[in-house]
PDB file of C-alpha atoms in Angstrom:
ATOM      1  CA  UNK A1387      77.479   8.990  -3.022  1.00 84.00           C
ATOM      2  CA  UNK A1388      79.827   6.390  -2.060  1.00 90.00           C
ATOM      3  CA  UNK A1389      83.767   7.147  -1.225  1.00 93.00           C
ATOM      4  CA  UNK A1390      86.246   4.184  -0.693  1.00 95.00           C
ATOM      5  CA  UNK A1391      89.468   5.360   1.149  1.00 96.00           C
ATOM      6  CA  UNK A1392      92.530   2.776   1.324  1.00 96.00           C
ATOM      7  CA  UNK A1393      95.549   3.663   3.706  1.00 93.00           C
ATOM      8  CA  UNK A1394      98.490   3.345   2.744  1.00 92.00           C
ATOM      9  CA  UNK A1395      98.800   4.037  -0.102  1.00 94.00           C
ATOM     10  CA  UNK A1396     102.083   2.215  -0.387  1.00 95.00           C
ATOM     11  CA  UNK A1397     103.848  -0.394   1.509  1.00 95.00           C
ATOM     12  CA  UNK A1398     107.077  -1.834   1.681  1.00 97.00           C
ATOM     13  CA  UNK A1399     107.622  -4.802   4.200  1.00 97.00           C
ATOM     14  CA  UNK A1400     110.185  -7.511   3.847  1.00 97.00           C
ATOM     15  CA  UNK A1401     109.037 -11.246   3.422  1.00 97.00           C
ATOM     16  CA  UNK A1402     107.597 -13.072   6.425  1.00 97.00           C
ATOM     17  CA  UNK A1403     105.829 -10.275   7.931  1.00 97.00           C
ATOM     18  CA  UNK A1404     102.010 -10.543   8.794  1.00 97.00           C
ATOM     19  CA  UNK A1405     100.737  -6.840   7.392  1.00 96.00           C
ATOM     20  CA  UNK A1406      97.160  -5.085   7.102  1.00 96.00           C
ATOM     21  CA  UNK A1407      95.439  -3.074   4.676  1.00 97.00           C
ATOM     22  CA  UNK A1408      92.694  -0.856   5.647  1.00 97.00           C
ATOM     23  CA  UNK A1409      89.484   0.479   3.503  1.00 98.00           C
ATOM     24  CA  UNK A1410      87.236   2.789   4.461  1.00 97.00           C
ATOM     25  CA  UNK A1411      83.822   3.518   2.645  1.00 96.00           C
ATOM     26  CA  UNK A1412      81.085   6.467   3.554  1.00 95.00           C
ATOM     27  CA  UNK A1413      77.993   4.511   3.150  1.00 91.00           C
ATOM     28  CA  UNK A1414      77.069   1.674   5.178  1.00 90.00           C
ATOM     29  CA  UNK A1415      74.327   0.555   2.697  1.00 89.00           C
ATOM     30  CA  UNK A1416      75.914  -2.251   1.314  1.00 91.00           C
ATOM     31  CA  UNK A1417      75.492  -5.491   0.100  1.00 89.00           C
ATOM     32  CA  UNK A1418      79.269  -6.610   0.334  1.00 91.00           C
ATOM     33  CA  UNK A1419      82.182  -5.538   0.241  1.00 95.00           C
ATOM     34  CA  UNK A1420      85.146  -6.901  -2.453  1.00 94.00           C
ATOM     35  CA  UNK A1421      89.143  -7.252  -2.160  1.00 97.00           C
ATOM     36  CA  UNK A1422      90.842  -7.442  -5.706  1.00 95.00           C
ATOM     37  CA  UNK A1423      94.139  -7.755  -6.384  1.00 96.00           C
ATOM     38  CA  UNK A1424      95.729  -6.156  -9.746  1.00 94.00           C
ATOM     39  CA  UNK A1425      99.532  -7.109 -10.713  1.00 93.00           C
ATOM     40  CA  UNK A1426     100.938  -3.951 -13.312  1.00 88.00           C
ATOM     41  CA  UNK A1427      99.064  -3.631 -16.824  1.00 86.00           C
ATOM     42  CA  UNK A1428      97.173  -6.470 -15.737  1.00 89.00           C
ATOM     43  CA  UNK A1429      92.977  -7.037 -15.091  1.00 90.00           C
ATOM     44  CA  UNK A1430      91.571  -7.758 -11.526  1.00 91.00           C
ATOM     45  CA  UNK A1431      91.764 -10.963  -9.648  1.00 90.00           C
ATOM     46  CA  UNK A1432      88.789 -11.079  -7.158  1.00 90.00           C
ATOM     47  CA  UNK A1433      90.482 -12.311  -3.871  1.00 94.00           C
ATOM     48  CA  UNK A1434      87.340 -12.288  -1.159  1.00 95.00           C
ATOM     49  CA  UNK A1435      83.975 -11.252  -0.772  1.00 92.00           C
ATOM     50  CA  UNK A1436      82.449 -10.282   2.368  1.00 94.00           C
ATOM     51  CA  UNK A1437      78.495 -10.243   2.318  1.00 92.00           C
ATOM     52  CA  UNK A1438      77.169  -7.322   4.516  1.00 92.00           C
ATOM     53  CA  UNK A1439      76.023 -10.320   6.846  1.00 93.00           C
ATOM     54  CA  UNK A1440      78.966 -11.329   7.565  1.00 94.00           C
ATOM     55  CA  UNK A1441      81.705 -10.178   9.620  1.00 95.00           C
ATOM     56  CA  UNK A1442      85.507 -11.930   7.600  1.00 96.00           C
ATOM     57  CA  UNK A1443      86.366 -13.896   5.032  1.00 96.00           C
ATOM     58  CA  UNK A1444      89.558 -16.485   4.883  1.00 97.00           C
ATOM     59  CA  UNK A1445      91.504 -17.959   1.879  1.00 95.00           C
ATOM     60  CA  UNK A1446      94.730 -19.439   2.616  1.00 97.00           C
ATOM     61  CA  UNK A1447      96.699 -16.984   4.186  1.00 97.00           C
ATOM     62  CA  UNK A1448      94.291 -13.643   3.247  1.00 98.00           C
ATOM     63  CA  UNK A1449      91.856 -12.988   5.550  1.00 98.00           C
ATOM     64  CA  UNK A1450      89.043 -10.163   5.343  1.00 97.00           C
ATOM     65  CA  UNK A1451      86.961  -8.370   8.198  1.00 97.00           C
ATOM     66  CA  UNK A1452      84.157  -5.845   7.453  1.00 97.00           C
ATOM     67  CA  UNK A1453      82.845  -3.281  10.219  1.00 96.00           C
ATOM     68  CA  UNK A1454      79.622  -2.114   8.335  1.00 93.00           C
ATOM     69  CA  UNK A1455      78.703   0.395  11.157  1.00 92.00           C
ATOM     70  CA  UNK A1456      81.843   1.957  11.384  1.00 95.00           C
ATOM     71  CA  UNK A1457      82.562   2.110   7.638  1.00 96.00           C
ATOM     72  CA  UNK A1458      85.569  -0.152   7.533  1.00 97.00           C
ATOM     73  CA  UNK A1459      87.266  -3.706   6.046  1.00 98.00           C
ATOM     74  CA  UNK A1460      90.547  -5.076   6.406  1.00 98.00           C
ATOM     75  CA  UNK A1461      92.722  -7.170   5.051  1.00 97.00           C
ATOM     76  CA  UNK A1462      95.473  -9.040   6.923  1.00 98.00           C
ATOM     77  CA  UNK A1463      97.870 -10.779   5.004  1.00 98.00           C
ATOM     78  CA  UNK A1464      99.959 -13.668   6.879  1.00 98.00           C
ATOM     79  CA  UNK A1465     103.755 -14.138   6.086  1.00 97.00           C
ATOM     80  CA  UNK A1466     104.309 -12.253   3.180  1.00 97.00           C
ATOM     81  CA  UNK A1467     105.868 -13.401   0.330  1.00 97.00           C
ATOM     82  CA  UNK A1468     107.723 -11.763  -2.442  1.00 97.00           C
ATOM     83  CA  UNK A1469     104.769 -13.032  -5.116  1.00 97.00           C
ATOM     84  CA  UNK A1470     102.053 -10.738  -2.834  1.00 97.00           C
ATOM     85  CA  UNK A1471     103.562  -7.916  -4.569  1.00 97.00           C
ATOM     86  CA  UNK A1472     100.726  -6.087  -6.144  1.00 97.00           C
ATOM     87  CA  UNK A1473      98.133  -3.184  -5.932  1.00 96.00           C
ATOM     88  CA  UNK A1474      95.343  -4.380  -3.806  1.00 97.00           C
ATOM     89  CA  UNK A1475      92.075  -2.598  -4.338  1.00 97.00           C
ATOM     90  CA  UNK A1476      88.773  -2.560  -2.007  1.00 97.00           C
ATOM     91  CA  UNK A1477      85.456  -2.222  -3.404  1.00 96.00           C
ATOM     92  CA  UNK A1478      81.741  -1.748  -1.924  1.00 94.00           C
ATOM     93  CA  UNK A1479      78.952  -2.655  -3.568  1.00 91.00           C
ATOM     94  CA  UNK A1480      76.158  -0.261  -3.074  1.00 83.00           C
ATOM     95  CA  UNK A1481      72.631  -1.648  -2.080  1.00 70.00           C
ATOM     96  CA  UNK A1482      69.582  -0.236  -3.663  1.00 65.00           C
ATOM     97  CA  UNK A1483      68.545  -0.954  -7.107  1.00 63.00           C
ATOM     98  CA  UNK A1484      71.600   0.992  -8.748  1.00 66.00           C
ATOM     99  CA  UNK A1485      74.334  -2.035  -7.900  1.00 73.00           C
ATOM    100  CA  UNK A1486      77.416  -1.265  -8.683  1.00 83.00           C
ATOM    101  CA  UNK A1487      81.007  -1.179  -7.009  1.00 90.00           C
ATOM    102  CA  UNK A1488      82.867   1.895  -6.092  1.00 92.00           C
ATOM    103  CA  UNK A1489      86.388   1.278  -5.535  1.00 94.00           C
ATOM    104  CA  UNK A1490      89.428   2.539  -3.936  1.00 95.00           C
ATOM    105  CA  UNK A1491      92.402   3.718  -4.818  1.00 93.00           C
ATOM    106  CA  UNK A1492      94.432   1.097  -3.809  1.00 95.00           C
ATOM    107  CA  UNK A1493      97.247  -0.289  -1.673  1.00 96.00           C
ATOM    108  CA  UNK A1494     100.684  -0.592  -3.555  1.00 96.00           C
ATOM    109  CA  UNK A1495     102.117  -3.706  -1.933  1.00 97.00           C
ATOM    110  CA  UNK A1496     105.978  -4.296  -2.278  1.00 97.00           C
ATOM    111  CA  UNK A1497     107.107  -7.367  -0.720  1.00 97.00           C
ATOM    112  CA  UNK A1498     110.899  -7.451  -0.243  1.00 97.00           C
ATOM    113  CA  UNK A1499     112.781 -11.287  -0.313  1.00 94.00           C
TER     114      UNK A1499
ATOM    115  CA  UNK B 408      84.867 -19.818 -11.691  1.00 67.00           C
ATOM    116  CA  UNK B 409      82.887 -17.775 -14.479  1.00 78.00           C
ATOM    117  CA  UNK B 410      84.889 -16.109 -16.911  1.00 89.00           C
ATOM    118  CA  UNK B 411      84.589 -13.134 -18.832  1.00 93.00           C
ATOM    119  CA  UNK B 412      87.161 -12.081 -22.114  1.00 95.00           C
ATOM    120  CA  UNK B 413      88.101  -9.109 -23.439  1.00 96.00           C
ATOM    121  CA  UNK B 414      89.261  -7.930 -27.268  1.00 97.00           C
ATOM    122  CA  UNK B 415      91.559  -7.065 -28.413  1.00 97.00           C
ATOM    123  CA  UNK B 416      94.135  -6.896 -24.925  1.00 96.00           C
ATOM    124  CA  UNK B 417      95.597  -3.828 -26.523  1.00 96.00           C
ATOM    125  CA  UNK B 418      95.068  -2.127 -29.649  1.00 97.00           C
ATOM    126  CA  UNK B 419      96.957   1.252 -30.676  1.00 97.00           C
ATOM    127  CA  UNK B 420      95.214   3.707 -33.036  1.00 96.00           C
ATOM    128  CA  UNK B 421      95.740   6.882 -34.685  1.00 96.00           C
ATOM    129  CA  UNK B 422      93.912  10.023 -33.548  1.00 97.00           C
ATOM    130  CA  UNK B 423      90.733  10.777 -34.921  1.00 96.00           C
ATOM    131  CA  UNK B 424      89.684   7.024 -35.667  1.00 97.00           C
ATOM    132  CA  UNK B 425      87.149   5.054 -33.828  1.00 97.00           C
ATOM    133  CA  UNK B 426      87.725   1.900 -31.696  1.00 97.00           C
ATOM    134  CA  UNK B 427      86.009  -1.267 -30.827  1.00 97.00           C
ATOM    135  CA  UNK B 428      85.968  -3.227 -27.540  1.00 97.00           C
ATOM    136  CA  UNK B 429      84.409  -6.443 -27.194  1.00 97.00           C
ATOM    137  CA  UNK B 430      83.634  -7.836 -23.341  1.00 96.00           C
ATOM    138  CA  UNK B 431      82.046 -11.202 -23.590  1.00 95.00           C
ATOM    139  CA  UNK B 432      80.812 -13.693 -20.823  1.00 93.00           C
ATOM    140  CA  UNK B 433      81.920 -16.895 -21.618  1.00 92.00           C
ATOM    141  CA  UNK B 434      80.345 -19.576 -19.514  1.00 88.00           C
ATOM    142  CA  UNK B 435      77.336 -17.365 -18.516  1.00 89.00           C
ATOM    143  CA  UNK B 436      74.916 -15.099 -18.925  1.00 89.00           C
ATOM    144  CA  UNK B 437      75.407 -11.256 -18.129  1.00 88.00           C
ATOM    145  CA  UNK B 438      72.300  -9.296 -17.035  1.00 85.00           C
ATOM    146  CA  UNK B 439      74.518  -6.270 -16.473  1.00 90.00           C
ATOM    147  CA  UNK B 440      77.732  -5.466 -17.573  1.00 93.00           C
ATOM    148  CA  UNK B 441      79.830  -2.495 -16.736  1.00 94.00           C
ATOM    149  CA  UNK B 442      82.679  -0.497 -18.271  1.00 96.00           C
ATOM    150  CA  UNK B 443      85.699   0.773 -16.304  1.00 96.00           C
ATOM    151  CA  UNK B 444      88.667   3.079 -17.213  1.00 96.00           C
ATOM    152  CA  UNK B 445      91.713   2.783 -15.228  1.00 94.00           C
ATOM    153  CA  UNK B 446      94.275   5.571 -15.466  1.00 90.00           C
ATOM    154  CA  UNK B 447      98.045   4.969 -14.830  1.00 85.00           C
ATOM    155  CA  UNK B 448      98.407   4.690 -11.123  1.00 81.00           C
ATOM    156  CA  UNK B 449      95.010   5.333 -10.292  1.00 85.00           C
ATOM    157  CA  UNK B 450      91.669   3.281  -9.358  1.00 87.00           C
ATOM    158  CA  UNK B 451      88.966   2.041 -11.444  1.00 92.00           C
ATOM    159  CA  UNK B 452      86.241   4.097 -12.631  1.00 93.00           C
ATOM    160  CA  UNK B 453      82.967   3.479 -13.535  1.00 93.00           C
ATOM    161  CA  UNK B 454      82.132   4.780 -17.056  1.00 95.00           C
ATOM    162  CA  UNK B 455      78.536   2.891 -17.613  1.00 94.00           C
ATOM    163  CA  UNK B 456      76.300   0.438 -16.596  1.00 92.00           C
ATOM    164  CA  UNK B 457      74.347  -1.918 -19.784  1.00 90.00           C
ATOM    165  CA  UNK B 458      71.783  -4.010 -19.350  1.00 86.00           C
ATOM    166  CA  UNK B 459      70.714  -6.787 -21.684  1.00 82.00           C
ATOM    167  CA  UNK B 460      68.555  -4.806 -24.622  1.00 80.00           C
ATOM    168  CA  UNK B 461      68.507  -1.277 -22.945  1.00 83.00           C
ATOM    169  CA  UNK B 462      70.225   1.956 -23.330  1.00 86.00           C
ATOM    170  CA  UNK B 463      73.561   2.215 -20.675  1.00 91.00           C
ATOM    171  CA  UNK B 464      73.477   4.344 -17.948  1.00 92.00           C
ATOM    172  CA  UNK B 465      76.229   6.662 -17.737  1.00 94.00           C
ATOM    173  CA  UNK B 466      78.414   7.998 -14.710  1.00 92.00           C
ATOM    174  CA  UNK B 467      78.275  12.002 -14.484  1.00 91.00           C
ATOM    175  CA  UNK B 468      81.081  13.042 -16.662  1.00 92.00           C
ATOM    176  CA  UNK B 469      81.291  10.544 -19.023  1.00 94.00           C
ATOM    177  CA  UNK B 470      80.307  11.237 -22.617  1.00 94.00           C
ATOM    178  CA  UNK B 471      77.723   9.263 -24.144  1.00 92.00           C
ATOM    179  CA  UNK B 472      78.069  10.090 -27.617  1.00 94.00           C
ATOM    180  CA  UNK B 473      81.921   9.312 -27.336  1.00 96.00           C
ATOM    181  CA  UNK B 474      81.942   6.478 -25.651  1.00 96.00           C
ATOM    182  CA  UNK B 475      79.217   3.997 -27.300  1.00 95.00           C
ATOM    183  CA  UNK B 476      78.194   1.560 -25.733  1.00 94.00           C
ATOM    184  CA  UNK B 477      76.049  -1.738 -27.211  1.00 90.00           C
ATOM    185  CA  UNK B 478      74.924  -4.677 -25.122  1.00 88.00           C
ATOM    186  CA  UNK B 479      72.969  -6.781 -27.232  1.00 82.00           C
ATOM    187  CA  UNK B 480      73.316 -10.087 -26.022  1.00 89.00           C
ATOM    188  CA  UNK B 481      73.409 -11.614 -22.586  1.00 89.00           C
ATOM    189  CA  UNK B 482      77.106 -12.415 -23.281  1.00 92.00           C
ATOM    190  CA  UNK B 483      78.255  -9.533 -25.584  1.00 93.00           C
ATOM    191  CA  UNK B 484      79.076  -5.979 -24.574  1.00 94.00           C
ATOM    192  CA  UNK B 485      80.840  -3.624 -26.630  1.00 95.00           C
ATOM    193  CA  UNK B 486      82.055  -0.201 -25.877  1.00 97.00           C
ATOM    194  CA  UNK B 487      83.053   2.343 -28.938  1.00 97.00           C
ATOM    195  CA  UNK B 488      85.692   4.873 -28.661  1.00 97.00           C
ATOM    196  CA  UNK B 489      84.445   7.469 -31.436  1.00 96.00           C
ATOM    197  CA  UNK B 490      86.691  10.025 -32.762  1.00 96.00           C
ATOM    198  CA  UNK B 491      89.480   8.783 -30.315  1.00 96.00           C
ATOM    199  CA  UNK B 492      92.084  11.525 -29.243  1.00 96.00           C
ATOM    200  CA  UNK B 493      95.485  10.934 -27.325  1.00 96.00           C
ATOM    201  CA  UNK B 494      93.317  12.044 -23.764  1.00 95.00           C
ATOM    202  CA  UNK B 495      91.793   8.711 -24.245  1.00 96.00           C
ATOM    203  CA  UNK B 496      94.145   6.483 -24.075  1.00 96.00           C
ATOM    204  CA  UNK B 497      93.584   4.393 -20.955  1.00 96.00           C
ATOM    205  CA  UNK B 498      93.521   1.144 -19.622  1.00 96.00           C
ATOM    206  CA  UNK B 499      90.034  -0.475 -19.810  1.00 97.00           C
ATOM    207  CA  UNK B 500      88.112  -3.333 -18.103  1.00 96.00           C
ATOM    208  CA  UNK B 501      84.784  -4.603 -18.632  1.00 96.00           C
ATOM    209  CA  UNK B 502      82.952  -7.054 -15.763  1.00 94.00           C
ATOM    210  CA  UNK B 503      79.602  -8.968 -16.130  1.00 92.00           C
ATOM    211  CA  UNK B 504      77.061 -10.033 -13.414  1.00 88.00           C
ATOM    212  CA  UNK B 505      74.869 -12.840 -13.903  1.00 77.00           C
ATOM    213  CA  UNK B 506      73.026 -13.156 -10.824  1.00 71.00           C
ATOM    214  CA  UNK B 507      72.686 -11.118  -7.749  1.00 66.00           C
ATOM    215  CA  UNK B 508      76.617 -11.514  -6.509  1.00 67.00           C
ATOM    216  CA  UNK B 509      80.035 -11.225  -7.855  1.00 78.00           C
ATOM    217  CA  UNK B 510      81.252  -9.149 -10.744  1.00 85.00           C
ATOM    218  CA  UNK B 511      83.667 -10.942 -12.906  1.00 89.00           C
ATOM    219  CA  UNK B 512      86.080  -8.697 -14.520  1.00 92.00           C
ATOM    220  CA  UNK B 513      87.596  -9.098 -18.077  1.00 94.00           C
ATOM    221  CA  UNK B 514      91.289  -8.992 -18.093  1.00 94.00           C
ATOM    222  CA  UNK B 515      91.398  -5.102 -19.593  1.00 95.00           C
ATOM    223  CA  UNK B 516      91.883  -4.114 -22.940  1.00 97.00           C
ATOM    224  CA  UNK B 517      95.576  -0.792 -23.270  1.00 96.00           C
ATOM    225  CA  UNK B 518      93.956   1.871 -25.484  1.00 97.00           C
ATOM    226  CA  UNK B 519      97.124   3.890 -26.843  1.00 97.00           C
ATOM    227  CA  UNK B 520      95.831   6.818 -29.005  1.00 97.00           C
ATOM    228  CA  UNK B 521      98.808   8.277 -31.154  1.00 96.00           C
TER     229      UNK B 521
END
């Protein structure tokens, strides 16, 4: 079964800073892998989506890297701003014929002005 | 981008009465849709996985005679809290995926069980 582990758990930078988030997942069987972003009592805003063919993703100033044979994604966030703040969650979608996503438990982002 | 809605965005009940939640794809049409629960502070969850005319599939610990689920349409799913009791109040989110690709997520409906 699938396990997606995100480190930290919470971070606190001030604004300007470049910063990266780090997921993890246990099964490399999968046919991509999905960065959300969820502000408080809010739904999920899908942010990028890395295909298991490829290696990163870029919008603006997010950009995404997935590792499938080591198990792990990034994603590096340039000059920080105070409107980042949010929880951003990682998500692998499993191959096979059972799709669905199996997400993590998020990175707490607090971006300081 | 596609575009998927949610009803109501929160809805507070008293204990013992059953609730409705409507997840509906807007612009396209959902082969499967999926129910989430989101607890304060914690991840998403998978609760079940509908497809179009079939009985959901449900995750291991999820009960299926609680939590009804209906997806009759390819743009309607709805998901029935029976019996609700305080335990159940939650945060939940609905997505839909036409094709082979992206989910799209609803925007979540706030279950508050008195």
């Amino acid at each position: 079964k699938q396990e997606v582990t995100q480190i930290p758990a919470a971070l606190s930078v001030p604004e300007g800073e470049n910063l990266v988030l780090n997921c993890s997942f246990t099964d490399s069987a999968i046919y991509n892998l999905q960065w959300f972003r969820q502000d408080p009592g809010k739904g999920l805003t899908s942010l990028l989506l890395i295909q298991s063919s490829q290696r990163e993703q870029t919008s603006g100033r997010l950009n995404a890297s997935l590792d499938k044979s080591s198990g792990r994604s990034t994603l590096y966030i340039a000059a920080s701003q105070p409107g980042d703040s949010a929880t951003y969650l990682c998500a692998a979608d499993s191959s096979g014929s059972a799709r669905q996503l199996t997400f993590g438990s998020g990175t707490q982002l607090t971006v300081l002005p | 981008g596609a575009v998927v809605s949610q009803h109501p965005s929160w809805v507070i009940c008293k204990s013992g009465t059953s609730v409705k939640i409507e997840c509906r794809s807007l612009d396209f049409q959902a082969t499967t849709m999926f129910w989430y629960r989101q607890f304060p502070k914690q991840s998403l969850m998978l609760m079940a996985t509908s497809n179009e005319g079939s009985k959901a599939t449900y995750e291991q610990g999820v009960e299926k005679d609680k939590f009804l689920i209906n997806h009759a349409s390819l743009t309607l799913s709805t998901l029935t809290v029976t019996s609700a009791h305080p335990e159940d109040s939650s945060f939940y989110i609905c997505s839909a995926r036409g094709g082979r690709d992206t989910q799209y997520f609803g925007p979540g409906t706030r279950l508050t069980v008195l």
